[in-house]
CSV table of C-alpha atoms and ligand atoms in Angstrom, one decimal:
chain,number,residue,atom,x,y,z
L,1,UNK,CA,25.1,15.7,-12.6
L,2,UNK,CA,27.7,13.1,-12.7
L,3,UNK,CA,27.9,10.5,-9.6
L,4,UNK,CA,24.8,9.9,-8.3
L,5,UNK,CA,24.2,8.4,-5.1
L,6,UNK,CA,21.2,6.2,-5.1
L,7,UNK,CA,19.9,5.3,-1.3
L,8,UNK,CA,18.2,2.1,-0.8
L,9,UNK,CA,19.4,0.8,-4.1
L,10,UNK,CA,19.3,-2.7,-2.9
L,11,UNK,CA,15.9,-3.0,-2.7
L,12,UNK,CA,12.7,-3.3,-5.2
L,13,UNK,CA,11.9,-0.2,-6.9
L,14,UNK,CA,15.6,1.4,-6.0
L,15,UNK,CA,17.0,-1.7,-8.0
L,16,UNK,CA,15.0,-1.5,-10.7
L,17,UNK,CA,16.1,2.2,-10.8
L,18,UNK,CA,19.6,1.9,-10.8
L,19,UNK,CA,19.7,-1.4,-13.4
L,20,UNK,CA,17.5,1.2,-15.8
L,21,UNK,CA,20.3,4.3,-15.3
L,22,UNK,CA,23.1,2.1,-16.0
L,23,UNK,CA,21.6,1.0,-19.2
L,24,UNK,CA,20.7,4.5,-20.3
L,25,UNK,CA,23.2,7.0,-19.2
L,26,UNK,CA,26.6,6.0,-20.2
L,27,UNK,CA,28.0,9.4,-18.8
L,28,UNK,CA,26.7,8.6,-14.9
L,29,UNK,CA,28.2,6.5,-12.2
L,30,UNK,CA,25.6,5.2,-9.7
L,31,UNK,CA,26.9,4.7,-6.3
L,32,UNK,CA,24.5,2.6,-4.0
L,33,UNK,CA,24.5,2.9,-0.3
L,34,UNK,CA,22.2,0.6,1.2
L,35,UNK,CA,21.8,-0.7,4.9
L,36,UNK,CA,20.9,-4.1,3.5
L,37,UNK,CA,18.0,-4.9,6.0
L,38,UNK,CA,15.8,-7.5,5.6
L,39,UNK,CA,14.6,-6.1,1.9
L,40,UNK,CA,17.9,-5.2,0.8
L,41,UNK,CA,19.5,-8.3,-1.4
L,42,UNK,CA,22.3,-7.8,-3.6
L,43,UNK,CA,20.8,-10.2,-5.9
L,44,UNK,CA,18.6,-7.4,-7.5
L,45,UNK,CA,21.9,-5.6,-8.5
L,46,UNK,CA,23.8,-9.3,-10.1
L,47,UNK,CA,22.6,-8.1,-13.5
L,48,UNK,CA,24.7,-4.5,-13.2
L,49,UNK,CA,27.7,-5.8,-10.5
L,50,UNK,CA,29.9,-5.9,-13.4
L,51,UNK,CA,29.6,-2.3,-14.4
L,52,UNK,CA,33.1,0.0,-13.9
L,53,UNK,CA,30.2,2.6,-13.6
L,54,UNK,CA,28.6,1.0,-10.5
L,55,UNK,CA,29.5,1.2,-6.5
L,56,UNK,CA,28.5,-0.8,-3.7
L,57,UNK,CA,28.7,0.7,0.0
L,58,UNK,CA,26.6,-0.8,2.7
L,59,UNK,CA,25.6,1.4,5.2
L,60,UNK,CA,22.6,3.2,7.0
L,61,UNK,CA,21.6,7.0,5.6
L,62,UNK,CA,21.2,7.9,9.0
L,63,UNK,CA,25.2,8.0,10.1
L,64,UNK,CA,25.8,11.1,9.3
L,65,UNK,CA,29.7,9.9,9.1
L,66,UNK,CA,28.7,7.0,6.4
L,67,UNK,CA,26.8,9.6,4.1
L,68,UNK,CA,29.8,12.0,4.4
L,69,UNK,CA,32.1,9.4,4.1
L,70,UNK,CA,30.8,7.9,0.4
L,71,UNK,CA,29.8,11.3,-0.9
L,72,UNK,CA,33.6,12.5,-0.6
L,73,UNK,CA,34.9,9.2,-1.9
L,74,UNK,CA,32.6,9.3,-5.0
L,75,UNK,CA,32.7,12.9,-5.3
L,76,UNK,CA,28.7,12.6,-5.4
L,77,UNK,CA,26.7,15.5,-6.7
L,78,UNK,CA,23.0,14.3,-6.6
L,79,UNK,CA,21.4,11.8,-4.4
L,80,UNK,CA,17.9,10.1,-5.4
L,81,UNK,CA,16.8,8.7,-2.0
L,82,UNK,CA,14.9,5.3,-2.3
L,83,UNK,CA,16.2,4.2,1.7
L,84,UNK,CA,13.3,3.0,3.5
L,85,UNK,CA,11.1,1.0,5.7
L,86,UNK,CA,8.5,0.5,3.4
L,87,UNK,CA,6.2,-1.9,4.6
L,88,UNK,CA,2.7,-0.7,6.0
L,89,UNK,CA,1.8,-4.0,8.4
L,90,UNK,CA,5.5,-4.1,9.7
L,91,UNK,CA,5.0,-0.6,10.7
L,92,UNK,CA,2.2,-1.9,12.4
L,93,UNK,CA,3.7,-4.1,14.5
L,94,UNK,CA,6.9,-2.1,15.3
L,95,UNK,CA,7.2,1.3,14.1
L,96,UNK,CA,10.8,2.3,15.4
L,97,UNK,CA,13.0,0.9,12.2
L,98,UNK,CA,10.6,3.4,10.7
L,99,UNK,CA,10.9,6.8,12.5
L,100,UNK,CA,15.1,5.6,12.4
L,101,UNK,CA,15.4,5.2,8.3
L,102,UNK,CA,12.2,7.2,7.0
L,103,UNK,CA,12.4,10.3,9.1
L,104,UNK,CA,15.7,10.5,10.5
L,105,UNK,CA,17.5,9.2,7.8
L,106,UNK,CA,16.4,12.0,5.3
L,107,UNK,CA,16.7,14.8,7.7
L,108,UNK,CA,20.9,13.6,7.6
L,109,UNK,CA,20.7,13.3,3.8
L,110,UNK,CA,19.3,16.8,3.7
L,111,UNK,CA,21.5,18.1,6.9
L,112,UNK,CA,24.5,16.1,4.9
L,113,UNK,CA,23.3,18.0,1.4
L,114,UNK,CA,23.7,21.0,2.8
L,115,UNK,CA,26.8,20.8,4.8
L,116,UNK,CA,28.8,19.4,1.6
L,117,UNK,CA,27.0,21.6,-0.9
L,118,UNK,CA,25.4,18.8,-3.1
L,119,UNK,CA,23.1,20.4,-6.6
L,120,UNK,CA,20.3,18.2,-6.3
L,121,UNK,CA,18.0,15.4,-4.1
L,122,UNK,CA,15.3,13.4,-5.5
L,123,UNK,CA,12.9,11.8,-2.4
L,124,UNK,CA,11.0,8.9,-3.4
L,125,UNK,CA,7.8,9.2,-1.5
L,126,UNK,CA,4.1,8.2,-1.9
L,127,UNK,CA,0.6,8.4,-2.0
L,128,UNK,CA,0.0,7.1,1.3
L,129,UNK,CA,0.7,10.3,2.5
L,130,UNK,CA,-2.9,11.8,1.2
L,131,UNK,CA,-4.3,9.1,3.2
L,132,UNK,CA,-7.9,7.4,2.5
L,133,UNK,CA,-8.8,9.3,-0.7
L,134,UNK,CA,-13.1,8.6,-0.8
L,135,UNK,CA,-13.6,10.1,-4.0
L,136,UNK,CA,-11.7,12.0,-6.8
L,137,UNK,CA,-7.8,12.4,-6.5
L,138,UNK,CA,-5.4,13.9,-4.9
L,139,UNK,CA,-3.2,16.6,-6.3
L,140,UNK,CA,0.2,17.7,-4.9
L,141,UNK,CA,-1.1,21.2,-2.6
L,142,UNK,CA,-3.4,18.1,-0.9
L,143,UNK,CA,-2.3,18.4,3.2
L,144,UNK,CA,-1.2,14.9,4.7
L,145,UNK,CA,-3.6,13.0,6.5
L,146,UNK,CA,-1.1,10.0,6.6
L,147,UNK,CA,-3.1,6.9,9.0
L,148,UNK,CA,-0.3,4.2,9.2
L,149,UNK,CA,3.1,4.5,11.0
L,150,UNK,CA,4.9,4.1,7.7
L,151,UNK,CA,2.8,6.9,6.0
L,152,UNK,CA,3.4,8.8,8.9
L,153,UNK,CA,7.1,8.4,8.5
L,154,UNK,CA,7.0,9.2,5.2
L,155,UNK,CA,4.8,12.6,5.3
L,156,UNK,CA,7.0,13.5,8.5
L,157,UNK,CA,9.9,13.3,5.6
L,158,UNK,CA,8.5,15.3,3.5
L,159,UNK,CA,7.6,18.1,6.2
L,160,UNK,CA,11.4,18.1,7.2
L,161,UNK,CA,12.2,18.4,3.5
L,162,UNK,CA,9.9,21.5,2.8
L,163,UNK,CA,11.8,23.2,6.0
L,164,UNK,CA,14.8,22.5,4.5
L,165,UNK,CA,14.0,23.7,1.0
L,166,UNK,CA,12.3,27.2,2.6
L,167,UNK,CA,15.3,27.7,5.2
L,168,UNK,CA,18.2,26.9,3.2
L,169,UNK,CA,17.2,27.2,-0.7
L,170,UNK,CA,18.2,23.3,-1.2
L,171,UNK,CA,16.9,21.9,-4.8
L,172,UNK,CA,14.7,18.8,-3.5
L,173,UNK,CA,12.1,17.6,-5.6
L,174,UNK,CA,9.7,14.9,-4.4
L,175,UNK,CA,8.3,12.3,-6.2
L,176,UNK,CA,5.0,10.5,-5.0
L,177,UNK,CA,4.3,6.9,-6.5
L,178,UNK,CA,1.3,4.5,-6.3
L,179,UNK,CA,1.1,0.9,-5.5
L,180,UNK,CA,4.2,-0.7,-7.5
L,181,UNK,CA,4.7,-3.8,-8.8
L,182,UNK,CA,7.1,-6.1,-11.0
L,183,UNK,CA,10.3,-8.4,-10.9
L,184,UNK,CA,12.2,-8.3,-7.7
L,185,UNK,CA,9.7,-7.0,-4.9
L,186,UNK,CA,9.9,-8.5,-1.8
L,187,UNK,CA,7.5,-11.3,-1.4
L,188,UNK,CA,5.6,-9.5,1.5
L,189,UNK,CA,3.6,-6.6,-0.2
L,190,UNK,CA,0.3,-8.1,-2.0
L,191,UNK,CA,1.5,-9.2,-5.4
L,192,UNK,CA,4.5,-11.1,-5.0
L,193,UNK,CA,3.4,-12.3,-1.7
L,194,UNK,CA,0.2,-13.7,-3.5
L,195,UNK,CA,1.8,-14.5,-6.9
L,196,UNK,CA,4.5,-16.8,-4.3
L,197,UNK,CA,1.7,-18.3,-2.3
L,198,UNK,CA,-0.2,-19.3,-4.8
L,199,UNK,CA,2.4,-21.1,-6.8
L,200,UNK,CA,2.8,-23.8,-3.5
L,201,UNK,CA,-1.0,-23.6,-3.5
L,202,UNK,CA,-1.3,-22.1,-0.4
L,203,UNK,CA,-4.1,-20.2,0.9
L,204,UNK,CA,-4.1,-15.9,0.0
L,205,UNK,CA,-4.9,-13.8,3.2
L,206,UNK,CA,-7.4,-11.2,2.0
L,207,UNK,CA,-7.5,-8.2,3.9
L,208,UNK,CA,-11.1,-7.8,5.3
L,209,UNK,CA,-13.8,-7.8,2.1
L,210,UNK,CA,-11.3,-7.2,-0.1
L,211,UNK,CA,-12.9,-4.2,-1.6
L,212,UNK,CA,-9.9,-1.5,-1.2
L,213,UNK,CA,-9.2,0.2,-4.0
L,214,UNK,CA,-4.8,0.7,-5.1
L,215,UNK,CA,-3.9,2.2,-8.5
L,216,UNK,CA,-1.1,0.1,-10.1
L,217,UNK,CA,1.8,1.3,-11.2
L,218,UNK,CA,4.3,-0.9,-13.1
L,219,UNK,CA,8.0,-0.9,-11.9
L,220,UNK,CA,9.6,0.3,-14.6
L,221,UNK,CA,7.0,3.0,-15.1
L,222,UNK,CA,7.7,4.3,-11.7
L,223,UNK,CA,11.4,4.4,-12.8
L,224,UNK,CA,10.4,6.3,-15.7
L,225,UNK,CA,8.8,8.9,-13.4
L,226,UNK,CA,11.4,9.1,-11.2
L,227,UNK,CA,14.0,10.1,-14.0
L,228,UNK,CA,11.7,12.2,-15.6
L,229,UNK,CA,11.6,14.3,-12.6
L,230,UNK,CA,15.1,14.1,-11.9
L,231,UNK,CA,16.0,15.7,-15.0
L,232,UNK,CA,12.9,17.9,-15.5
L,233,UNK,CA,11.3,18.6,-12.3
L,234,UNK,CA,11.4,22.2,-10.9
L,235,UNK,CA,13.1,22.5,-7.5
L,236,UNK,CA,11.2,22.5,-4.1
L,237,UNK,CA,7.9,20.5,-6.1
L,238,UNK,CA,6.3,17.1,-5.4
L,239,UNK,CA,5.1,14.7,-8.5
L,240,UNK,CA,2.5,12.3,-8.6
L,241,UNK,CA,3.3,9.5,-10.4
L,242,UNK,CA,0.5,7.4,-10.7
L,243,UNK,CA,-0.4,4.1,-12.2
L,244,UNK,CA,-4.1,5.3,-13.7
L,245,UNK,CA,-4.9,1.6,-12.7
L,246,UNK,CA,-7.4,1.7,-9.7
L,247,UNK,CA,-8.2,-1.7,-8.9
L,248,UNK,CA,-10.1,-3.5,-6.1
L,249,UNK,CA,-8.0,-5.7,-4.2
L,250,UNK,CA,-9.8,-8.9,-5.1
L,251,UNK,CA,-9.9,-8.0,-8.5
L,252,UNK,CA,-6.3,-7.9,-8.3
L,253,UNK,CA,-5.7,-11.0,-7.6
L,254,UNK,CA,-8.1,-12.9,-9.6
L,255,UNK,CA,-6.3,-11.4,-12.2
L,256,UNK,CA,-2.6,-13.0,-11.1
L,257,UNK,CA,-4.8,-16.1,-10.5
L,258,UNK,CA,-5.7,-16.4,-13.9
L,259,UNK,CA,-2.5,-15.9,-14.9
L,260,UNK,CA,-1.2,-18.9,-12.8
L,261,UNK,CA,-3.6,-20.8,-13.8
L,262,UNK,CA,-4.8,-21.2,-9.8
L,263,UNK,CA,-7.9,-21.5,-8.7
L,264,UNK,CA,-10.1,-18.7,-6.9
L,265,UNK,CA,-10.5,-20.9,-4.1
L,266,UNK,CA,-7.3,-19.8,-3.0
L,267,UNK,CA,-8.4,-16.9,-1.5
L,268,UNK,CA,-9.8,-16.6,2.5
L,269,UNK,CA,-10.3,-13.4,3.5
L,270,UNK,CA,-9.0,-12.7,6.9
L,271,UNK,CA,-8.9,-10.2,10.1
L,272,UNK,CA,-8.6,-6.3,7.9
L,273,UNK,CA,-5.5,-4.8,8.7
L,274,UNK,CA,-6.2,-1.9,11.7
L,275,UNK,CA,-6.7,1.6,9.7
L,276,UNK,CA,-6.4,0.2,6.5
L,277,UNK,CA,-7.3,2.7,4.1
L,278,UNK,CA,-9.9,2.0,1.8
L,279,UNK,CA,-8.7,3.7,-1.7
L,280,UNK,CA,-6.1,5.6,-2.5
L,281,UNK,CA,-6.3,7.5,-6.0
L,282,UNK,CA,-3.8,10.8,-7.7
L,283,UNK,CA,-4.2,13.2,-10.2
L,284,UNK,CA,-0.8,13.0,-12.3
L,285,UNK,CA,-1.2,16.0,-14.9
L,286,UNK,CA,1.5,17.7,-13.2
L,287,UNK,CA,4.2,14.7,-14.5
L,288,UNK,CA,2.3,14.5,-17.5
L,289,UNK,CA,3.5,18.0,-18.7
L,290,UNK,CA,6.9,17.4,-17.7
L,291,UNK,CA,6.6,14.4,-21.1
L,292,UNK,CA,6.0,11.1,-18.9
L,293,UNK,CA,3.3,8.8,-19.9
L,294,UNK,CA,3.7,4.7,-18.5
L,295,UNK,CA,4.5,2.5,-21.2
L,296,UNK,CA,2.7,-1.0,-19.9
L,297,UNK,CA,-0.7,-1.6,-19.1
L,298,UNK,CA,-1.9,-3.0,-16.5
L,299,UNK,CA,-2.6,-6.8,-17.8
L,300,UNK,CA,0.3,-7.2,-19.7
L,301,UNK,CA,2.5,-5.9,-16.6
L,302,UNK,CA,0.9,-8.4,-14.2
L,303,UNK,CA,1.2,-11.2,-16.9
L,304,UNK,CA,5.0,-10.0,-17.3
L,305,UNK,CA,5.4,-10.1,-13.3
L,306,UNK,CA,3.7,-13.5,-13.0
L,307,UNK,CA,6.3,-15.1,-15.4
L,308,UNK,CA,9.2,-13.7,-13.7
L,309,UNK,CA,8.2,-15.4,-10.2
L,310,UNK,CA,7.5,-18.4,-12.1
L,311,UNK,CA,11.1,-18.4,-14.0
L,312,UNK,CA,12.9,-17.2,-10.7
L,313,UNK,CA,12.2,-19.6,-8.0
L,314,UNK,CA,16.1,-18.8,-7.1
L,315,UNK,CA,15.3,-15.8,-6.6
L,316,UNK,CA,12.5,-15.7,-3.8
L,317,UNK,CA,12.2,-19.3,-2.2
L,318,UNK,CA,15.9,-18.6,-0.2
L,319,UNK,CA,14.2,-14.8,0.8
L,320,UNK,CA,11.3,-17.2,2.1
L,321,UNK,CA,13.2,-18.9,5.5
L,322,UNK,CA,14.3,-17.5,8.3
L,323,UNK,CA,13.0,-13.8,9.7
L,324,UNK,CA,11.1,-13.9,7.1
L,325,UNK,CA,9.1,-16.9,8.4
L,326,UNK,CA,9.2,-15.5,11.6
L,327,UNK,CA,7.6,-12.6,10.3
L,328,UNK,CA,5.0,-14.7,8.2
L,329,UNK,CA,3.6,-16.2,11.3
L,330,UNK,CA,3.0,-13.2,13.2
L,331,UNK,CA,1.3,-11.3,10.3
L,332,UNK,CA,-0.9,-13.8,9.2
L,333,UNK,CA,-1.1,-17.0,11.6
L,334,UNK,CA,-3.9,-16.3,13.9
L,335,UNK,CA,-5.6,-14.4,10.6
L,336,UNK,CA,-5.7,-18.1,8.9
L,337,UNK,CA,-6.7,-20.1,11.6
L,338,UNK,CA,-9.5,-17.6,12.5
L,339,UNK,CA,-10.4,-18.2,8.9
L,340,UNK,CA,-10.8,-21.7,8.1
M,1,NAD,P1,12.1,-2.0,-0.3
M,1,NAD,O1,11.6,-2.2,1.1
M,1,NAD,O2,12.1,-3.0,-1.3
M,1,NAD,O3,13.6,-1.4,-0.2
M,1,NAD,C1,14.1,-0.5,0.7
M,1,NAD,C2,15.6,-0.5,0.7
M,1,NAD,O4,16.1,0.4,1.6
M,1,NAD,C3,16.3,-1.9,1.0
M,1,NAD,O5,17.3,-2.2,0.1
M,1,NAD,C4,16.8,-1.6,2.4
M,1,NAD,O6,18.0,-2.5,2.7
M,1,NAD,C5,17.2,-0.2,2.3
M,1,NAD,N1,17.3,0.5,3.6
M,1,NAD,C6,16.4,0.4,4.7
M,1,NAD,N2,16.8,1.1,5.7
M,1,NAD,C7,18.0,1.7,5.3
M,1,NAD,C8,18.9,2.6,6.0
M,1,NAD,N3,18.7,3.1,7.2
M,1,NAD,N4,20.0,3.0,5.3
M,1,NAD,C9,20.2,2.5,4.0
M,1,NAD,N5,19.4,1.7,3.4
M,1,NAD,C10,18.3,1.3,4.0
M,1,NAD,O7,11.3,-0.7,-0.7
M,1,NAD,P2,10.7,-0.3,-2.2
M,1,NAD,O8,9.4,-0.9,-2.3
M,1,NAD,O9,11.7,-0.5,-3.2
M,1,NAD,O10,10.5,1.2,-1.9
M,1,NAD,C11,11.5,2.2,-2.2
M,1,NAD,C12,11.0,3.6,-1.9
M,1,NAD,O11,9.8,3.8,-2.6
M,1,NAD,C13,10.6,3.8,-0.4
M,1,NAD,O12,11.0,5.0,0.0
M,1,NAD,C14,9.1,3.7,-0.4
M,1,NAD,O13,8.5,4.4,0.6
M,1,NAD,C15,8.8,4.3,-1.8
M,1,NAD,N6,7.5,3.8,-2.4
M,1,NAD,C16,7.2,2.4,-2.5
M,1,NAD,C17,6.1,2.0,-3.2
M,1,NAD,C18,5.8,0.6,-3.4
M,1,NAD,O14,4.6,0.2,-3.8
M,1,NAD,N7,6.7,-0.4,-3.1
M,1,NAD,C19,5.2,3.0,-3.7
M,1,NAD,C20,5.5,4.3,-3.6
M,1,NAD,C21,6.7,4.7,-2.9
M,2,TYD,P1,0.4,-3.7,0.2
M,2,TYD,O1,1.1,-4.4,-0.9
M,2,TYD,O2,0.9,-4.0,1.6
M,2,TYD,O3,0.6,-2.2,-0.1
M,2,TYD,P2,-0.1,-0.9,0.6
M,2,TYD,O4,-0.5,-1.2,2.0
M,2,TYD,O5,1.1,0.0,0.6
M,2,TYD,O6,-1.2,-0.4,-0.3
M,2,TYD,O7,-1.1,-4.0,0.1
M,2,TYD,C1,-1.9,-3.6,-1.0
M,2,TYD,C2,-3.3,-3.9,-0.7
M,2,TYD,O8,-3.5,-5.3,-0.4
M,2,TYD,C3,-3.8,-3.2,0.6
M,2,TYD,O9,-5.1,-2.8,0.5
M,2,TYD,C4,-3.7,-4.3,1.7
M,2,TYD,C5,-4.0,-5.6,0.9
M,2,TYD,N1,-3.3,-6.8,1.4
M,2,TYD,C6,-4.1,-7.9,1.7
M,2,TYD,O10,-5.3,-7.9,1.5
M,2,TYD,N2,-3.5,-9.0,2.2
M,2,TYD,C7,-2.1,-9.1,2.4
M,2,TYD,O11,-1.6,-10.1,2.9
M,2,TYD,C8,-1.3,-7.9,2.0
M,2,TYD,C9,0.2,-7.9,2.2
M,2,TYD,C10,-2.0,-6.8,1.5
């Protein structure tokens, strides 16, 4: 393993991924081919653009000519697949970008692996795939019962993946994370959309009682996992990587309250999201004997985070205009109003 292609680089968890293999593998290049949607922001990459050891290439996973094009050009051996629609209420409202990226785009990246003979792929997935978990945890034999378009998309992946792993022998492993937060997450999934919010003192849409329970993994934990299992996972197996953090919603966030400094009163729980499952919760034994253990808990993680939006204003008030306002209104307008 040499030049590593890292899909979806441009965005949250794949940023944090590719910052974290620059600093600890001087022997890899790290080419990142990213579509640069709405999520993808080339700010999350400033603190590696001046590596000889990193690429840029935008483009979608899902031209097959694009993928052939930069694995030639970087002579890429391995690709760790992070491209994704990843948001579970935008899928909600309009599936297709979904069933385009999530599904189609990793059938070419394994049609492409194939064709050009690459050793390995790495397939970030999820636990949404399980689906509402009621009690105990879900281990990697579990079958899907995914209940949102997006963990549709991303189960549907994973089906294709198993076929190719069965019909052609291809070394895939799979790697399925919890809830993630940290620096650099776009300020529409719960944490930085709350920890934003409530900075301007504006109000903090709370999906239905609030009582769902997430397990909450820590960015650069998730990283962690996600080389661990590059280097050490067998071929054709699916990780858990889990936080060990469940959580109740609302306890979440009184938590990034008090770490503001902001009052509960913040909070106005609104219209639940349709389907919305009510916990999800994974057995990780099976990373924990490949050597991985997170490194943050889960109060000084969320303190950590806090400070970051606090100290990087530059960072997320320009993401805030625009689309993204568009996008606020639809999602949570009526929601307010029906509120107050
Ligand atoms: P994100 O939305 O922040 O980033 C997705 C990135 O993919 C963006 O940079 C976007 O521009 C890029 N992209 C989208 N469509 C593309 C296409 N067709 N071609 C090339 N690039 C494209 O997502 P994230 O939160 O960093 O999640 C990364 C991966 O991890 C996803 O596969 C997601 O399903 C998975 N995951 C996320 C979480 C979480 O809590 N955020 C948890 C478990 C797994
Ligand atoms: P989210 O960050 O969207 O992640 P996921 O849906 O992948 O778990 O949401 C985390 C939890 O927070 C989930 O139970 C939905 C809830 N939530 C709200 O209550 N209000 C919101 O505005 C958002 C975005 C999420």
């Amino acid at each position: 393993m040499k030049n590593i292609l890292v899909t979806g680089g441009a965005g949250f968890i794949g940023s944090a991924f590719v910052r974290y293999m620059i600093d600890t593998y001087p022997e890899y290049n790290i080419i990142v081919l990213d579509k640069l949607t709405y999520a993808g922001n080339l700010d999350n990459l400033l603190p590696v653009h001046d590596s000889p050891r990193y690429h840029f290439e935008r483009g979608d996973i899902a031209s097959r000519e694009t993928v052939q094009r930069v694995v030639e050009t970087y002579s890429v051996d391995t690709i760790v697949n992070f491209a994704a629609e990843s948001h579970v209420d935008r899928s909600i409202l309009q599936p297709d970008a979904f069933i385009h990226t999530d599904v189609v785009g990793t059938y070419i990246l394994l049609d492409m692996m194939r064709l050009l003979g690459l050793e390995r792929m790495l397939h970030v997935s999820t636990d949404e795939v399980y689906g509402d978990v009621a009690e105990g945890y879900s281990v990697e034999t579990d079958s899907f019962q995914p209940n949102s378009p997006y963990a549709a998309s991303k189960a549907s992946a994973e089906l294709m993946i198993r076929a190719y792993r069965q019909t052609y022998d291809l070394d895939v492993v799979v790697t399925r994370g919890s809830n993630t937060f940290g620096p650099y997450q776009y300020p529409e999934k719960l944490l930085p959309l709350f920890i934003t919010e409530a900075i301007d003192d504006r109000p903090l849409p709370l999906y239905g009682d609030g009582m769902q329970v997430r397990d909450w993994l820590f960015v650069e934990d998730h990283v962690t996992g996600i080389d661990t299992v590059l280097h050490h996972g067998a071929a054709g197996e699916a990780y858990n990587i889990a936080g060990e953090c469940e959580k109740h919603n609302i306890e979440v966030v009184r938590e990034l309250l008090r770490a503001l400094g902001k009052p509960e009163k913040l909070i106005r729980h609104v219209k639940d999201r349709p389907g919305h499952d009510r916990r999800y919760a994974m057995n990780c034994d099976k990373l924990h004997a490949l050597g991985w253990q997170r490194q943050h808990s889960f109060e000084d993680a969320i303190r950590l985070t806090v400070q970051w939006y606090v100290d990087n204003e530059w960072w997320w008030r320009k993401i805030k205009t625009g689309e993204y306002l568009e996008y606020y209104k639809a999602q949570y307008a009526e929601r307010l109003a029906e509120s107050d």
